[in-house]
Amino acid sequence: MHFIVQTKPFKDETLESYLLRLTRDNAYADYHELADIIWQSLVECDHELEGAFPLDLKTANLYHASQSSRFRVRAFKLVAQWAALAPLELIRLSWLRSNTQFGHLTALIRDQLLIPRMLLRENYVPICSECLKEESYFPYYWHLKPYKACHKHKVQLQSHCAECGELIDYRASEQFSQCSCGAKLKTMAPASEADIAVSEGLSGADAHHWVGKLAWFAYQYGHDQEHASFNEAFISYFKHWPDNFFAELDEKVFRAREKQLRPFNHTKFDSVFGDVIKVGKVAAPNVLRSNFVVDSLLSYFSDLVEKNPKQKHPNIADLLLNSLDFATLLGTTLEQVFRLYQEGQLTCCERLNKNERLQPDRCVFYLRQVVELAQSQGRYVGDFKNQLITPW
Ligand SMILES: [Zn+2]
Ligand SMILES: [Zn+2]
């Protein structure tokens, strides 16, 4: 089998958009007809591929295939061959599930751009009619929740049909600049500076920095990324970074001192600072050592330790951290923290039995220790800030 018209994908095109253009260029009635024909041809080539090609465009993307993704990959390679594309071209256009996470958030990857899955729009995909007029295809960044304005035409993306009021989704309507009700779509409203700035970030070369930052901001402050004022709040927040973040932490320290019930060397870190370290991990993929929120936290706590030296009476720098948070601040793994403990480099506030396993969420290490250890490793001091810690 091969396609008579061999449609070429655009570099930033989505898989669904490409499949739709392949349907249209080869004069099939709709995506379902194309999928049916592909399905039959696949079974003729390889009986294992029965059912491997998606019949519904909305769930065509590879990240939707959980158990059968291996077969879908094989099917996509064959379809690429029939369309005279490089074998992995359709897989490159897809969002794939990644083993990496942003903190506890699952991630997807498309052509080297890793994003927290929470950033992807599920139910609709807004459009810029000016872009569609120039080239009839859908770029992947229109699928990202904070991408609300076209960075080329400086207009708001259109998310609702002006006639019927329904949300727009080309994967359901199979139309390019038309709603499923038949109305023509036209983007007119000028975009705000904040929306344009975020869109430029998300479509640019630094997109990998933006995605973590946006996810962290939404998560840390409970903001809805789809809310109209989200980008405005995001941009104005980071104008004052990190002073505003540090002021919030100062406030927590102030309240902890006011309401202190027991000595700080018996107080858990999270009872004062909450899950700020855990949430901070959302700002960058777990595989990276550098994470601007975690780096800022370490800088803040280093300062706190400087201001609160070890004394006879325990102070705020003697709070108790769990191993997970400890590993995050140190930019290392849980295993390394256990090893440091076993080697006697870390003092534990409780005596553990000989064979007792240290639970990751048990608060047993002093905040002061992590700062001193980080400084002794040269992670935080001066030019060495981004230097990797050598594995022990
Ligand atoms: Zn546009
Ligand atoms: Zn409509």
Short mmCIF file of C-alpha atoms and ligand atoms in Angstrom, two decimals:
data_model
loop_
_atom_site.label_atom_id
_atom_site.label_comp_id
_atom_site.label_asym_id
_atom_site.label_seq_id
_atom_site.Cartn_x
_atom_site.Cartn_y
_atom_site.Cartn_z
CA MET A 1 0.00 0.00 0.00
CA HIS A 2 1.04 3.58 -0.50
CA PHE A 3 -0.74 6.92 -0.53
CA ILE A 4 -1.21 8.58 -3.90
CA VAL A 5 -0.69 12.02 -2.46
CA GLN A 6 2.27 11.89 -0.09
CA THR A 7 1.59 14.66 2.38
CA LYS A 8 4.65 16.03 4.20
CA PRO A 9 4.34 17.06 7.84
CA PHE A 10 5.41 20.48 9.14
CA LYS A 11 8.09 20.42 11.83
CA ASP A 12 5.75 21.77 14.53
CA GLU A 13 2.63 19.94 13.33
CA THR A 14 0.56 17.67 15.58
CA LEU A 15 -0.02 14.04 14.68
CA GLU A 16 -3.79 14.56 14.47
CA SER A 17 -3.36 17.51 12.11
CA TYR A 18 -1.09 15.47 9.85
CA LEU A 19 -3.51 12.53 9.73
CA LEU A 20 -6.32 14.92 8.87
CA ARG A 21 -4.35 16.45 6.00
CA LEU A 22 -3.41 12.98 4.75
CA THR A 23 -7.15 12.17 4.71
CA ARG A 24 -8.02 15.35 2.84
CA ASP A 25 -5.13 15.21 0.34
CA ASN A 26 -6.00 11.64 -0.60
CA ALA A 27 -9.70 12.49 -0.98
CA TYR A 28 -11.05 10.17 1.73
CA ALA A 29 -14.50 11.14 3.02
CA ASP A 30 -13.27 11.50 6.61
CA TYR A 31 -10.62 10.27 9.04
CA HIS A 32 -12.66 7.17 9.81
CA GLU A 33 -12.47 6.04 6.19
CA LEU A 34 -8.69 6.56 6.12
CA ALA A 35 -8.30 4.69 9.41
CA ASP A 36 -10.43 1.79 8.12
CA ILE A 37 -8.29 1.36 5.03
CA ILE A 38 -5.07 1.62 7.03
CA TRP A 39 -6.45 -0.91 9.53
CA GLN A 40 -7.16 -3.47 6.79
CA SER A 41 -3.78 -2.97 5.13
CA LEU A 42 -1.99 -3.34 8.45
CA VAL A 43 -3.68 -6.69 9.16
CA GLU A 44 -2.64 -7.94 5.74
CA CYS A 45 1.00 -7.07 6.55
CA ASP A 46 1.12 -8.24 10.13
CA HIS A 47 -1.75 -9.96 11.97
CA GLU A 48 -0.48 -8.63 15.33
CA LEU A 49 -1.39 -5.14 14.20
CA GLU A 50 -5.12 -5.75 14.20
CA GLY A 51 -6.54 -2.88 16.25
CA ALA A 52 -3.19 -1.12 16.54
CA PHE A 53 -4.24 1.86 14.43
CA PRO A 54 -6.61 4.31 16.15
CA LEU A 55 -10.08 4.63 14.63
CA ASP A 56 -10.84 7.74 16.64
CA LEU A 57 -8.77 10.82 15.84
CA LYS A 58 -9.18 12.20 19.35
CA THR A 59 -7.32 9.25 20.85
CA ALA A 60 -4.92 8.73 17.95
CA ASN A 61 -1.92 10.17 19.75
CA LEU A 62 0.57 7.66 21.09
CA TYR A 63 0.24 8.65 24.73
CA HIS A 64 -3.35 7.37 24.67
CA ALA A 65 -2.16 3.84 23.83
CA SER A 66 -1.18 2.34 27.15
CA GLN A 67 -0.95 -1.44 26.78
CA SER A 68 -0.67 -1.53 23.01
CA SER A 69 1.77 1.34 22.42
CA ARG A 70 4.40 -1.07 21.07
CA PHE A 71 2.00 -2.23 18.35
CA ARG A 72 0.89 1.31 17.63
CA VAL A 73 4.55 2.29 17.11
CA ARG A 74 4.95 -0.58 14.66
CA ALA A 75 1.74 0.45 12.88
CA PHE A 76 2.86 4.10 12.68
CA LYS A 77 6.17 3.03 11.14
CA LEU A 78 4.34 1.17 8.37
CA VAL A 79 1.97 4.09 7.73
CA ALA A 80 4.99 6.43 7.53
CA GLN A 81 6.49 4.11 4.93
CA TRP A 82 3.25 4.24 2.86
CA ALA A 83 3.35 8.04 3.00
CA ALA A 84 7.05 8.06 1.97
CA LEU A 85 8.17 9.54 5.29
CA ALA A 86 11.16 8.66 7.45
CA PRO A 87 10.21 5.58 9.56
CA LEU A 88 9.95 7.47 12.86
CA GLU A 89 8.32 10.62 11.48
CA LEU A 90 4.79 9.93 12.80
CA ILE A 91 6.24 8.99 16.18
CA ARG A 92 8.18 12.26 16.23
CA LEU A 93 4.91 14.18 15.73
CA SER A 94 3.24 12.33 18.62
CA TRP A 95 3.16 13.06 22.31
CA LEU A 96 4.78 10.05 23.98
CA ARG A 97 4.65 8.97 27.61
CA SER A 98 7.94 9.61 29.35
CA ASN A 99 9.52 7.82 32.31
CA THR A 100 10.74 11.16 33.55
CA GLN A 101 8.50 13.22 35.79
CA PHE A 102 8.24 16.82 36.90
CA GLY A 103 8.28 16.16 40.64
CA HIS A 104 5.27 13.89 41.11
CA LEU A 105 3.64 15.00 37.84
CA THR A 106 3.71 12.65 34.85
CA ALA A 107 5.31 13.92 31.67
CA LEU A 108 4.90 13.62 27.91
CA ILE A 109 7.55 14.18 25.27
CA ARG A 110 7.27 15.35 21.67
CA ASP A 111 10.35 15.78 19.52
CA GLN A 112 12.63 16.49 22.51
CA LEU A 113 10.21 18.82 24.28
CA LEU A 114 9.30 17.34 27.65
CA ILE A 115 6.18 18.77 29.33
CA PRO A 116 4.12 17.98 32.43
CA ARG A 117 1.02 16.22 31.14
CA MET A 118 -1.18 18.67 33.08
CA LEU A 119 -0.22 21.34 30.52
CA LEU A 120 -1.99 19.59 27.66
CA ARG A 121 -5.54 20.63 26.75
CA GLU A 122 -7.92 17.71 26.78
CA ASN A 123 -11.32 18.81 25.53
CA TYR A 124 -10.66 21.49 22.96
CA VAL A 125 -7.97 23.09 20.82
CA PRO A 126 -8.25 26.82 20.14
CA ILE A 127 -7.07 28.22 16.81
CA CYS A 128 -5.64 31.28 15.08
CA SER A 129 -7.55 31.74 11.82
CA GLU A 130 -4.76 33.95 10.42
CA CYS A 131 -2.22 31.13 10.84
CA LEU A 132 -4.64 28.65 9.23
CA LYS A 133 -5.06 31.04 6.30
CA GLU A 134 -1.31 31.04 5.74
CA GLU A 135 -0.74 27.29 6.21
CA SER A 136 -3.56 24.87 6.83
CA TYR A 137 -2.26 22.82 9.77
CA PHE A 138 -2.29 22.77 13.60
CA PRO A 139 0.95 23.33 15.53
CA TYR A 140 1.53 21.38 18.76
CA TYR A 141 1.71 24.49 20.94
CA TRP A 142 -2.00 25.24 20.35
CA HIS A 143 -2.55 22.18 22.54
CA LEU A 144 -0.80 23.74 25.55
CA LYS A 145 -3.11 25.32 28.14
CA PRO A 146 -1.10 28.51 28.76
CA TYR A 147 -0.70 29.16 25.00
CA LYS A 148 -3.65 31.56 24.68
CA ALA A 149 -2.48 34.06 22.04
CA CYS A 150 -0.90 33.59 18.62
CA HIS A 151 2.70 34.77 18.97
CA LYS A 152 2.88 35.50 15.22
CA HIS A 153 -0.32 37.52 14.79
CA LYS A 154 -0.66 38.85 18.38
CA VAL A 155 -4.33 37.89 18.59
CA GLN A 156 -6.21 35.80 21.15
CA LEU A 157 -6.70 32.23 20.02
CA GLN A 158 -10.35 31.45 19.44
CA SER A 159 -11.62 28.73 21.73
CA HIS A 160 -15.41 29.03 21.23
CA CYS A 161 -17.50 29.26 18.09
CA ALA A 162 -19.15 32.69 17.84
CA GLU A 163 -22.31 31.13 16.32
CA CYS A 164 -23.11 28.07 18.44
CA GLY A 165 -20.94 28.86 21.47
CA GLU A 166 -19.39 25.36 21.53
CA LEU A 167 -15.71 24.73 22.28
CA ILE A 168 -13.63 24.23 19.15
CA ASP A 169 -11.83 20.95 18.53
CA TYR A 170 -10.49 20.09 15.08
CA ARG A 171 -10.00 16.48 16.20
CA ALA A 172 -13.78 16.16 16.57
CA SER A 173 -14.98 18.43 13.75
CA GLU A 174 -12.21 17.37 11.30
CA GLN A 175 -12.41 20.94 10.00
CA PHE A 176 -9.59 23.46 9.72
CA SER A 177 -11.17 26.89 10.01
CA GLN A 178 -14.76 25.93 10.54
CA CYS A 179 -16.78 24.84 13.57
CA SER A 180 -18.74 21.57 13.42
CA CYS A 181 -21.90 23.73 13.16
CA GLY A 182 -20.58 25.06 9.85
CA ALA A 183 -19.72 28.58 11.04
CA LYS A 184 -16.46 30.10 9.81
CA LEU A 185 -13.91 30.75 12.57
CA LYS A 186 -12.27 34.13 12.74
CA THR A 187 -9.82 35.36 15.38
CA MET A 188 -10.07 39.09 15.93
CA ALA A 189 -9.46 40.03 19.54
CA PRO A 190 -6.02 41.54 20.23
CA ALA A 191 -4.00 39.64 22.83
CA SER A 192 -2.58 40.89 26.11
CA GLU A 193 1.17 41.35 26.52
CA ALA A 194 1.31 38.58 29.11
CA ASP A 195 -0.43 36.08 26.82
CA ILE A 196 1.92 36.96 23.97
CA ALA A 197 4.99 36.67 26.21
CA VAL A 198 3.95 33.19 27.41
CA SER A 199 3.14 32.06 23.86
CA GLU A 200 6.52 33.27 22.62
CA GLY A 201 8.16 31.34 25.42
CA LEU A 202 6.24 28.14 24.75
CA SER A 203 6.91 28.16 21.00
CA GLY A 204 10.55 29.25 21.31
CA ALA A 205 13.86 27.52 21.86
CA ASP A 206 13.58 27.91 25.65
CA ALA A 207 10.19 26.21 25.89
CA HIS A 208 11.64 23.51 28.18
CA HIS A 209 12.29 26.18 30.85
CA TRP A 210 8.82 27.67 30.51
CA VAL A 211 6.84 24.46 30.91
CA GLY A 212 8.24 23.62 34.36
CA LYS A 213 7.91 27.19 35.54
CA LEU A 214 4.27 27.41 34.43
CA ALA A 215 3.38 24.06 36.00
CA TRP A 216 5.09 24.99 39.27
CA PHE A 217 3.32 28.37 39.48
CA ALA A 218 -0.07 26.74 38.86
CA TYR A 219 0.60 24.02 41.38
CA GLN A 220 2.20 26.10 44.12
CA TYR A 221 -0.59 28.69 44.16
CA GLY A 222 -3.55 26.56 43.06
CA HIS A 223 -4.13 28.57 39.90
CA ASP A 224 -6.13 27.22 36.98
CA GLN A 225 -3.96 27.49 33.85
CA GLU A 226 -7.06 27.78 31.70
CA HIS A 227 -8.31 30.82 33.55
CA ALA A 228 -8.19 33.99 31.41
CA SER A 229 -5.97 35.85 33.87
CA PHE A 230 -3.46 33.03 34.53
CA ASN A 231 -0.66 34.37 32.32
CA GLU A 232 -1.11 37.88 33.68
CA ALA A 233 -0.64 36.57 37.23
CA PHE A 234 2.30 34.40 36.13
CA ILE A 235 4.23 37.21 34.40
CA SER A 236 3.66 39.72 37.19
CA TYR A 237 4.70 37.15 39.83
CA PHE A 238 8.05 36.50 38.16
CA LYS A 239 8.83 40.21 37.86
CA HIS A 240 9.49 40.10 41.61
CA TRP A 241 11.14 36.68 41.79
CA PRO A 242 12.64 35.52 44.14
CA ASP A 243 11.99 38.35 46.64
CA ASN A 244 8.24 37.66 46.74
CA PHE A 245 8.83 33.94 47.28
CA PHE A 246 11.34 34.66 50.06
CA ALA A 247 8.89 37.08 51.71
CA GLU A 248 6.30 34.27 51.86
CA LEU A 249 8.85 31.99 53.50
CA ASP A 250 9.79 34.76 55.97
CA GLU A 251 6.12 35.02 56.87
CA LYS A 252 6.01 31.28 57.63
CA VAL A 253 9.10 31.59 59.85
CA PHE A 254 7.50 34.52 61.68
CA ARG A 255 4.28 32.57 62.30
CA ALA A 256 6.19 29.46 63.43
CA ARG A 257 8.07 31.49 66.05
CA GLU A 258 4.86 33.07 67.26
CA LYS A 259 2.96 29.82 67.57
CA GLN A 260 5.84 27.60 68.62
CA LEU A 261 4.64 24.70 70.78
CA ARG A 262 7.74 22.55 71.05
CA PRO A 263 11.47 23.06 70.57
CA PHE A 264 12.42 23.48 66.92
CA ASN A 265 14.68 20.41 66.99
CA HIS A 266 11.50 18.40 67.64
CA THR A 267 9.39 20.23 65.05
CA LYS A 268 8.83 18.86 61.57
CA PHE A 269 9.91 21.03 58.64
CA ASP A 270 6.53 20.63 56.91
CA SER A 271 4.61 21.91 59.92
CA VAL A 272 6.32 25.27 59.26
CA PHE A 273 6.95 25.32 55.49
CA GLY A 274 4.36 22.83 54.21
CA ASP A 275 5.25 20.86 51.07
CA VAL A 276 7.24 23.68 49.47
CA ILE A 277 10.20 21.40 48.62
CA LYS A 278 8.04 18.63 47.17
CA VAL A 279 6.09 21.12 45.04
CA GLY A 280 9.36 22.85 44.04
CA LYS A 281 10.37 19.67 42.23
CA VAL A 282 7.57 20.30 39.73
CA ALA A 283 9.61 23.18 38.24
CA ALA A 284 12.01 20.90 36.35
CA PRO A 285 12.28 17.30 35.13
CA ASN A 286 13.48 14.93 37.88
CA VAL A 287 16.48 13.86 35.82
CA LEU A 288 17.97 17.35 35.93
CA ARG A 289 20.01 18.54 38.85
CA SER A 290 19.25 22.19 38.28
CA ASN A 291 15.80 23.38 39.26
CA PHE A 292 15.40 27.11 39.82
CA VAL A 293 12.84 26.72 42.64
CA VAL A 294 14.89 24.15 44.54
CA ASP A 295 18.03 26.28 44.00
CA SER A 296 16.17 29.30 45.41
CA LEU A 297 14.98 27.26 48.39
CA LEU A 298 18.50 26.11 49.13
CA SER A 299 19.68 29.69 48.89
CA TYR A 300 16.92 30.81 51.28
CA PHE A 301 17.65 28.05 53.81
CA SER A 302 21.40 28.73 53.62
CA ASP A 303 20.66 32.29 54.57
CA LEU A 304 18.35 31.13 57.36
CA VAL A 305 21.11 28.90 58.75
CA GLU A 306 23.61 31.82 58.60
CA LYS A 307 21.21 33.99 60.58
CA ASN A 308 20.46 31.25 63.09
CA PRO A 309 23.77 29.65 64.11
CA LYS A 310 23.87 26.55 66.25
CA GLN A 311 23.34 27.44 69.88
CA LYS A 312 22.48 25.80 73.13
CA HIS A 313 18.82 26.47 72.53
CA PRO A 314 17.51 25.00 69.30
CA ASN A 315 16.32 27.50 66.70
CA ILE A 316 14.44 27.52 63.38
CA ALA A 317 17.50 26.12 61.52
CA ASP A 318 17.17 22.93 63.57
CA LEU A 319 13.83 21.86 62.06
CA LEU A 320 13.53 18.20 61.11
CA LEU A 321 13.56 17.24 57.43
CA ASN A 322 12.59 13.92 55.88
CA SER A 323 15.01 12.07 53.57
CA LEU A 324 13.05 12.88 50.43
CA ASP A 325 13.20 16.64 50.97
CA PHE A 326 16.79 16.28 52.10
CA ALA A 327 17.74 14.55 48.83
CA THR A 328 15.88 17.17 46.79
CA LEU A 329 17.68 20.11 48.41
CA LEU A 330 21.00 18.38 48.05
CA GLY A 331 20.30 17.58 44.39
CA THR A 332 20.91 13.90 44.91
CA THR A 333 19.04 10.63 45.24
CA LEU A 334 17.41 8.99 48.24
CA GLU A 335 19.96 6.17 48.04
CA GLN A 336 22.81 8.67 48.42
CA VAL A 337 21.17 10.15 51.51
CA PHE A 338 20.86 6.67 53.06
CA ARG A 339 24.49 6.04 52.23
CA LEU A 340 25.58 9.31 53.82
CA TYR A 341 23.67 8.28 56.90
CA GLN A 342 25.22 4.81 56.97
CA GLU A 343 28.69 6.30 56.55
CA GLY A 344 28.05 8.46 59.58
CA GLN A 345 28.15 11.77 57.72
CA LEU A 346 24.58 12.56 58.72
CA THR A 347 23.24 12.72 62.23
CA CYS A 348 19.80 11.28 62.75
CA CYS A 349 17.62 12.74 65.51
CA GLU A 350 16.39 9.28 66.51
CA ARG A 351 18.36 6.18 67.22
CA LEU A 352 17.52 3.57 64.60
CA ASN A 353 17.77 -0.15 65.23
CA LYS A 354 20.56 -1.93 63.46
CA ASN A 355 18.47 -3.32 60.60
CA GLU A 356 15.76 -0.70 60.62
CA ARG A 357 15.03 0.85 57.27
CA LEU A 358 14.87 4.61 57.09
CA GLN A 359 11.43 5.62 55.76
CA PRO A 360 11.69 8.39 53.11
CA ASP A 361 8.95 10.49 54.75
CA ARG A 362 10.27 10.20 58.30
CA CYS A 363 11.57 13.53 59.63
CA VAL A 364 14.94 12.63 61.12
CA PHE A 365 17.55 15.02 59.69
CA TYR A 366 18.24 18.61 60.70
CA LEU A 367 17.73 21.41 58.20
CA ARG A 368 21.13 22.80 59.23
CA GLN A 369 22.81 19.59 58.05
CA VAL A 370 21.56 19.79 54.49
CA VAL A 371 22.84 23.35 54.10
CA GLU A 372 26.23 22.49 55.57
CA LEU A 373 26.51 19.40 53.41
CA ALA A 374 25.48 21.29 50.26
CA GLN A 375 28.04 23.99 51.01
CA SER A 376 30.75 21.43 51.69
CA GLN A 377 29.99 19.88 48.31
CA GLY A 378 30.39 23.23 46.57
CA ARG A 379 26.92 23.06 45.10
CA TYR A 380 25.85 26.39 46.40
CA VAL A 381 29.00 28.47 46.75
CA GLY A 382 29.81 31.07 44.06
CA ASP A 383 30.68 29.82 40.63
CA PHE A 384 30.19 26.23 41.56
CA LYS A 385 26.46 26.57 41.96
CA ASN A 386 25.63 24.36 39.02
CA GLN A 387 28.47 21.97 39.42
CA LEU A 388 27.36 18.39 39.74
CA ILE A 389 27.92 16.63 43.00
CA THR A 390 30.22 13.70 42.41
CA PRO A 391 28.44 10.46 43.27
CA TRP A 392 29.82 9.05 46.48
ZN ZN B 1 -1.59 33.27 14.04
ZN ZN B 2 -20.32 26.49 15.95
#
